[in-house]
Amino acid sequence: MTVIQSSTVIDVQNASYCIVIYASGNWRSLSLPNGIGILGRWSLLCSIDLELRPSDRHNTPPVAIMISPRFIPVGISQTIIVPTMDADNDQVRCRFANTTAECASVCPPNSLPIGTIMFPNCTLLITGSNVADWYAVAIVIEDFIDSTASLPLSTIPVQFLINVQQKSSCPYRPLLTGPTTSSDQCIGIKVGTSFNIELIAENFCPNSTIIKDIAILSFRFLTKTPIVQNTTALWSVLLTWTPAAVQVGSQILCAIAIDSDNVQSNQYCMSFIVAVERVPSCPGQIIPTTVDPTTLTTADYITSTIADSTTPTTVDYTTASEYTDEYVLSI
């Protein structure tokens, strides 16, 4: 499966600050809030500050993407990291959406199980309550000029689905790796330069288990080959991307491997800075895919109740990003 982001370009003139809201519906059938079923609506709020920074440049908002849906085993606490990148190297913080304009029908705390935590470093801790439960997670990504600032420069929505599954008989999940050794590594790339990315999924379960797909959430102009089995335990796909001028700025690509028991691997992400004239440097970083327990200090906590399980129908994914001088709301 490959999901490509689409974009809506909004021309903003004669304003120093503006808010863009996209509201519609419906979410697939959800387990929370209680009784929501298929009636869930969504709303995305993106705030844009067009005033000049101290460097006499306009602010570049953070970029954040998330594979959806994420599968988690029932009754086991799971850590999910939302990959982010900020080209200005501003401090990026995450929080739960908390107003009707930010999350409509799926605002925490009622939309997620008891004990769900969203940490400022964009780490989500969640435990699925019932097999076949579906939850919509509404998160807001904000960038700040420094660690002491309390007012964000921009506000970016990220919303994705979580599905609770039965525990697998095999205790190991697949491992997905790529060309970068660490997920906080950024790659500078010039417009028009072809770039190849090989993703490799490793299976640690018995031979009856296979890797059935490597799912990609990517930007435009990227192609993916069919999945190939290299050995009894390794599968791979090859991605090819030639960035276009409209992709100048920050880009993130994420992928997940899925085995025949419907167990997902780690989410593997790569970040890029695209420029026209030369290979650019990378001032920003994406959040690591490993958790440092010492950074889990202040958080949003969820206290709620659970509802009966439901069956899946569709998948919804949202994020927001920016390139050059245009602000783009990607749905």
Short mmCIF file of C-alpha atoms in Angstrom, two decimals:
data_model
loop_
_atom_site.label_atom_id
_atom_site.label_comp_id
_atom_site.label_asym_id
_atom_site.label_seq_id
_atom_site.Cartn_x
_atom_site.Cartn_y
_atom_site.Cartn_z
CA MET A 1 0.00 0.00 0.00
CA THR A 2 1.25 3.47 -0.89
CA VAL A 3 -0.55 6.62 0.26
CA ILE A 4 0.41 9.92 -1.39
CA GLN A 5 -0.35 13.24 0.28
CA SER A 6 -2.58 15.65 -1.63
CA SER A 7 -2.52 19.41 -1.19
CA THR A 8 -4.72 22.47 -1.19
CA VAL A 9 -2.88 25.76 -1.72
CA ILE A 10 -4.31 28.82 0.02
CA ASP A 11 -3.27 32.32 -1.09
CA VAL A 12 -3.06 34.58 1.98
CA GLN A 13 -2.63 38.33 1.44
CA ASN A 14 -2.46 41.40 3.68
CA ALA A 15 -2.53 39.47 6.94
CA SER A 16 -0.03 38.93 9.72
CA TYR A 17 -1.82 35.97 11.27
CA CYS A 18 -4.54 33.68 10.01
CA ILE A 19 -6.32 30.44 10.87
CA VAL A 20 -7.37 27.79 8.35
CA ILE A 21 -10.07 25.29 9.40
CA TYR A 22 -11.23 22.25 7.46
CA ALA A 23 -14.27 20.51 8.94
CA SER A 24 -16.26 17.64 7.47
CA GLY A 25 -17.13 13.99 8.09
CA ASN A 26 -17.40 11.24 8.72
CA TRP A 27 -14.83 9.13 10.50
CA ARG A 28 -15.14 5.35 10.09
CA SER A 29 -17.09 3.67 12.91
CA LEU A 30 -15.31 4.40 16.22
CA SER A 31 -15.42 2.82 19.68
CA LEU A 32 -14.91 6.10 21.56
CA PRO A 33 -16.43 8.45 22.58
CA ASN A 34 -19.18 6.16 23.85
CA GLY A 35 -21.98 5.76 21.31
CA ILE A 36 -20.27 7.70 18.50
CA GLY A 37 -20.35 4.83 15.97
CA ILE A 38 -20.32 6.21 12.44
CA LEU A 39 -21.38 9.72 13.43
CA GLY A 40 -17.91 11.12 14.13
CA ARG A 41 -17.00 14.40 12.44
CA TRP A 42 -13.50 15.78 11.96
CA SER A 43 -12.09 19.27 12.12
CA LEU A 44 -8.55 20.47 11.44
CA LEU A 45 -7.19 23.83 12.55
CA CYS A 46 -3.96 25.25 11.15
CA SER A 47 -2.68 28.60 12.44
CA ILE A 48 -0.22 30.60 10.32
CA ASP A 49 1.95 33.47 11.59
CA LEU A 50 3.12 35.58 8.63
CA GLU A 51 5.11 38.11 10.64
CA LEU A 52 8.86 38.12 10.08
CA ARG A 53 11.11 36.26 12.50
CA PRO A 54 14.10 38.03 14.11
CA SER A 55 16.11 36.69 11.16
CA ASP A 56 13.85 38.70 8.77
CA ARG A 57 12.48 35.46 7.32
CA HIS A 58 8.98 34.08 7.43
CA ASN A 59 8.46 31.15 9.76
CA THR A 60 8.51 27.63 8.33
CA PRO A 61 6.01 25.49 10.28
CA PRO A 62 6.91 21.97 11.36
CA VAL A 63 6.07 18.99 9.17
CA ALA A 64 4.52 15.89 10.72
CA ILE A 65 3.11 12.72 9.17
CA MET A 66 1.75 9.47 10.53
CA ILE A 67 0.96 6.07 9.02
CA SER A 68 -2.72 5.26 9.57
CA PRO A 69 -4.15 3.03 10.84
CA ARG A 70 -1.72 1.83 13.51
CA PHE A 71 -2.37 -1.68 14.84
CA ILE A 72 -1.76 -2.35 18.55
CA PRO A 73 -2.19 -5.58 20.56
CA VAL A 74 -4.96 -5.63 23.14
CA GLY A 75 -4.03 -4.97 26.76
CA ILE A 76 -0.34 -4.12 26.16
CA SER A 77 0.93 -0.56 26.62
CA GLN A 78 2.29 0.78 23.31
CA THR A 79 4.60 3.68 22.48
CA ILE A 80 3.83 5.52 19.25
CA ILE A 81 6.12 8.35 18.09
CA VAL A 82 4.84 11.06 15.78
CA PRO A 83 7.75 11.99 13.45
CA THR A 84 8.20 15.74 13.09
CA MET A 85 10.65 18.06 11.39
CA ASP A 86 11.19 21.81 11.62
CA ALA A 87 13.39 23.46 8.99
CA ASP A 88 14.00 26.48 11.28
CA ASN A 89 15.20 24.16 14.08
CA ASP A 90 12.56 25.63 16.39
CA GLN A 91 11.43 23.74 19.47
CA VAL A 92 8.58 21.43 18.46
CA ARG A 93 5.99 20.35 21.01
CA CYS A 94 2.97 18.07 20.77
CA ARG A 95 -0.31 18.11 22.66
CA PHE A 96 -3.79 16.67 22.35
CA ALA A 97 -6.27 18.72 20.32
CA ASN A 98 -8.70 20.34 22.74
CA THR A 99 -11.32 22.48 20.99
CA THR A 100 -14.19 21.72 18.62
CA ALA A 101 -12.32 23.53 15.83
CA GLU A 102 -9.27 21.29 16.42
CA CYS A 103 -10.96 17.90 16.78
CA ALA A 104 -14.79 18.09 16.38
CA SER A 105 -16.22 14.73 17.56
CA VAL A 106 -12.94 13.08 18.58
CA CYS A 107 -11.55 15.43 21.21
CA PRO A 108 -9.76 13.83 24.16
CA PRO A 109 -10.31 12.76 26.86
CA ASN A 110 -13.47 10.90 25.80
CA SER A 111 -12.07 9.74 22.45
CA LEU A 112 -9.24 7.58 23.87
CA PRO A 113 -8.86 4.87 26.53
CA ILE A 114 -8.16 5.63 30.18
CA GLY A 115 -4.48 6.35 30.84
CA THR A 116 -3.55 7.48 27.32
CA ILE A 117 -0.71 10.03 27.49
CA MET A 118 0.58 12.55 24.95
CA PHE A 119 4.03 13.83 25.86
CA PRO A 120 5.39 17.17 24.58
CA ASN A 121 8.17 15.29 22.74
CA CYS A 122 5.47 13.78 20.48
CA THR A 123 5.39 10.38 22.19
CA LEU A 124 1.97 8.75 22.59
CA LEU A 125 1.44 6.02 25.19
CA ILE A 126 -1.77 4.02 24.73
CA THR A 127 -3.22 0.67 25.78
CA GLY A 128 -6.01 -0.85 23.68
CA SER A 129 -9.01 -1.95 25.74
CA ASN A 130 -10.90 -4.40 23.53
CA VAL A 131 -10.08 -6.41 20.42
CA ALA A 132 -11.49 -4.64 17.30
CA ASP A 133 -11.71 -1.24 19.01
CA TRP A 134 -11.04 1.74 16.74
CA TYR A 135 -9.83 5.10 18.11
CA ALA A 136 -9.22 8.41 16.35
CA VAL A 137 -6.20 10.28 17.72
CA ALA A 138 -6.22 14.08 17.31
CA ILE A 139 -2.86 15.74 17.99
CA VAL A 140 -1.58 19.29 17.52
CA ILE A 141 2.06 20.01 16.58
CA GLU A 142 3.38 23.47 17.47
CA ASP A 143 6.73 25.21 16.96
CA PHE A 144 8.17 27.74 19.43
CA ILE A 145 10.99 30.21 18.98
CA ASP A 146 12.80 28.73 22.02
CA SER A 147 12.21 26.60 25.12
CA THR A 148 10.91 29.56 27.16
CA ALA A 149 8.26 30.67 24.64
CA SER A 150 4.60 30.02 25.50
CA LEU A 151 2.97 31.24 22.27
CA PRO A 152 3.42 28.98 19.21
CA LEU A 153 4.56 30.31 15.85
CA SER A 154 2.26 27.89 14.04
CA THR A 155 -0.20 25.10 14.78
CA ILE A 156 -0.29 21.92 12.68
CA PRO A 157 -2.94 19.17 13.05
CA VAL A 158 -2.22 15.45 12.85
CA GLN A 159 -5.06 12.93 13.10
CA PHE A 160 -4.85 9.17 12.63
CA LEU A 161 -6.57 5.90 13.51
CA ILE A 162 -5.60 3.14 15.93
CA ASN A 163 -7.05 -0.39 15.68
CA VAL A 164 -6.79 -2.88 18.57
CA GLN A 165 -5.94 -6.43 17.49
CA GLN A 166 -5.68 -9.84 19.13
CA LYS A 167 -2.23 -10.67 20.50
CA SER A 168 -0.10 -12.60 18.02
CA SER A 169 1.16 -16.08 18.87
CA CYS A 170 4.66 -14.87 17.95
CA PRO A 171 6.15 -12.40 20.48
CA TYR A 172 8.29 -10.62 17.88
CA ARG A 173 7.23 -7.96 15.42
CA PRO A 174 8.97 -7.29 12.07
CA LEU A 175 11.91 -4.91 11.92
CA LEU A 176 11.96 -2.31 9.13
CA THR A 177 15.25 -0.64 8.21
CA GLY A 178 16.47 1.69 5.48
CA PRO A 179 19.52 3.59 4.25
CA THR A 180 19.82 5.88 7.28
CA THR A 181 21.13 4.37 10.49
CA SER A 182 19.13 6.67 12.73
CA SER A 183 15.76 8.31 12.27
CA ASP A 184 17.04 11.75 13.32
CA GLN A 185 19.30 11.81 10.24
CA CYS A 186 18.25 14.32 7.59
CA ILE A 187 19.24 14.19 3.92
CA GLY A 188 19.72 17.25 1.72
CA ILE A 189 18.64 16.78 -1.89
CA LYS A 190 18.57 19.00 -4.98
CA VAL A 191 15.52 19.42 -7.24
CA GLY A 192 15.71 17.09 -10.24
CA THR A 193 18.14 14.65 -8.62
CA SER A 194 16.96 11.03 -8.58
CA PHE A 195 17.18 9.33 -5.19
CA ASN A 196 16.78 5.59 -4.46
CA ILE A 197 15.64 4.21 -1.11
CA GLU A 198 15.70 0.49 -0.31
CA LEU A 199 13.51 -0.55 2.62
CA ILE A 200 14.17 -3.98 4.16
CA ALA A 201 11.74 -5.84 6.45
CA GLU A 202 13.00 -8.70 8.61
CA ASN A 203 10.75 -11.43 10.00
CA PHE A 204 11.67 -13.04 13.34
CA CYS A 205 8.68 -15.38 13.57
CA PRO A 206 8.37 -18.98 12.27
CA ASN A 207 8.56 -19.61 8.53
CA SER A 208 4.77 -19.78 8.30
CA THR A 209 4.75 -16.00 8.90
CA ILE A 210 5.65 -13.79 5.94
CA ILE A 211 5.95 -10.05 5.32
CA LYS A 212 2.90 -9.28 3.19
CA ASP A 213 3.45 -5.56 2.60
CA ILE A 214 5.65 -2.55 3.26
CA ALA A 215 3.20 0.35 3.45
CA ILE A 216 4.41 3.83 2.49
CA LEU A 217 3.14 7.29 3.35
CA SER A 218 4.99 9.66 1.09
CA PHE A 219 5.12 12.84 -0.93
CA ARG A 220 4.35 13.14 -4.65
CA PHE A 221 6.58 11.89 -7.49
CA LEU A 222 7.73 8.79 -5.58
CA THR A 223 7.47 5.31 -7.11
CA LYS A 224 7.59 1.94 -5.33
CA THR A 225 8.41 -1.51 -6.69
CA PRO A 226 6.41 -4.61 -5.67
CA ILE A 227 7.63 -6.31 -2.50
CA VAL A 228 10.34 -8.94 -3.11
CA GLN A 229 11.42 -11.82 -0.86
CA ASN A 230 15.23 -11.80 -0.67
CA THR A 231 15.78 -14.64 1.84
CA THR A 232 13.64 -16.78 4.13
CA ALA A 233 13.52 -13.85 6.59
CA LEU A 234 14.06 -10.70 4.50
CA TRP A 235 11.72 -8.78 2.15
CA SER A 236 12.36 -5.46 0.44
CA VAL A 237 10.95 -2.70 -1.77
CA LEU A 238 12.79 -0.05 -3.77
CA LEU A 239 11.56 3.55 -3.76
CA THR A 240 12.64 6.10 -6.36
CA TRP A 241 12.04 9.82 -5.98
CA THR A 242 12.98 12.80 -8.10
CA PRO A 243 11.94 15.95 -6.19
CA ALA A 244 10.22 18.74 -8.11
CA ALA A 245 10.42 22.50 -7.55
CA VAL A 246 7.06 22.47 -5.71
CA GLN A 247 8.66 20.23 -3.06
CA VAL A 248 11.32 22.72 -1.97
CA GLY A 249 11.48 22.72 1.84
CA SER A 250 10.91 19.96 4.40
CA GLN A 251 9.65 16.51 3.44
CA ILE A 252 9.14 13.35 5.52
CA LEU A 253 8.61 9.79 4.28
CA CYS A 254 7.37 7.04 6.60
CA ALA A 255 6.87 3.30 6.15
CA ILE A 256 5.65 0.26 8.11
CA ALA A 257 6.00 -3.45 7.34
CA ILE A 258 3.01 -5.72 7.97
CA ASP A 259 3.25 -9.50 8.39
CA SER A 260 0.70 -12.21 7.62
CA ASP A 261 -0.55 -12.11 11.24
CA ASN A 262 -1.35 -8.39 10.75
CA VAL A 263 1.48 -7.38 13.13
CA GLN A 264 3.11 -4.06 12.21
CA SER A 265 6.81 -3.29 12.42
CA ASN A 266 8.38 -0.17 13.83
CA GLN A 267 7.53 2.95 11.83
CA TYR A 268 10.65 3.88 9.82
CA CYS A 269 10.92 7.50 8.69
CA MET A 270 13.34 9.61 6.66
CA SER A 271 13.48 13.40 6.53
CA PHE A 272 14.66 15.53 3.61
CA ILE A 273 15.42 19.16 2.88
CA VAL A 274 14.90 20.01 -0.81
CA ALA A 275 16.52 23.02 -2.53
CA VAL A 276 16.74 24.27 -6.11
CA GLU A 277 20.31 25.52 -6.56
CA ARG A 278 22.45 23.14 -4.48
CA VAL A 279 22.29 20.27 -2.01
CA PRO A 280 21.05 21.97 1.18
CA SER A 281 22.03 21.49 4.79
CA CYS A 282 19.47 20.17 7.29
CA PRO A 283 18.75 22.59 10.15
CA GLY A 284 15.86 20.55 11.57
CA GLN A 285 15.48 17.03 12.88
CA ILE A 286 12.69 14.47 13.13
CA ILE A 287 11.92 13.04 16.52
CA PRO A 288 13.77 9.73 17.18
CA THR A 289 11.88 6.45 16.94
CA THR A 290 13.27 5.37 20.30
CA VAL A 291 12.08 6.82 23.59
CA ASP A 292 14.39 8.33 26.19
CA PRO A 293 12.51 7.80 29.49
CA THR A 294 14.20 10.87 30.98
CA THR A 295 12.32 13.11 28.53
CA LEU A 296 8.87 11.82 29.52
CA THR A 297 8.09 14.45 32.12
CA THR A 298 5.06 16.63 31.46
CA ALA A 299 2.12 15.14 29.60
CA ASP A 300 -1.54 15.27 28.72
CA TYR A 301 -3.37 12.44 30.47
CA ILE A 302 -6.63 10.79 29.40
CA THR A 303 -9.31 9.62 31.84
CA SER A 304 -12.29 8.09 30.11
CA THR A 305 -14.41 4.96 29.73
CA ILE A 306 -14.46 2.37 26.97
CA ALA A 307 -17.22 1.27 24.62
CA ASP A 308 -18.10 -1.86 22.68
CA SER A 309 -15.90 -2.84 19.75
CA THR A 310 -16.78 -2.11 16.14
CA THR A 311 -15.70 -3.31 12.70
CA PRO A 312 -13.50 -1.29 10.29
CA THR A 313 -14.73 0.46 7.16
CA THR A 314 -12.40 3.26 6.00
CA VAL A 315 -9.20 5.04 6.96
CA ASP A 316 -8.66 8.77 7.39
CA TYR A 317 -5.33 10.59 7.61
CA THR A 318 -4.53 14.26 7.98
CA THR A 319 -1.48 16.41 8.34
CA ALA A 320 -0.21 19.84 7.31
CA SER A 321 3.00 21.09 5.76
CA GLU A 322 4.63 23.97 3.91
CA TYR A 323 6.87 24.50 0.91
CA THR A 324 8.55 27.69 -0.36
CA ASP A 325 6.26 30.65 0.48
CA GLU A 326 2.97 28.80 0.17
CA TYR A 327 1.14 27.18 3.06
CA VAL A 328 -0.31 23.81 2.16
CA LEU A 329 -2.96 21.90 4.09
CA SER A 330 -2.53 18.23 3.17
CA ILE A 331 -5.43 15.85 3.65
#
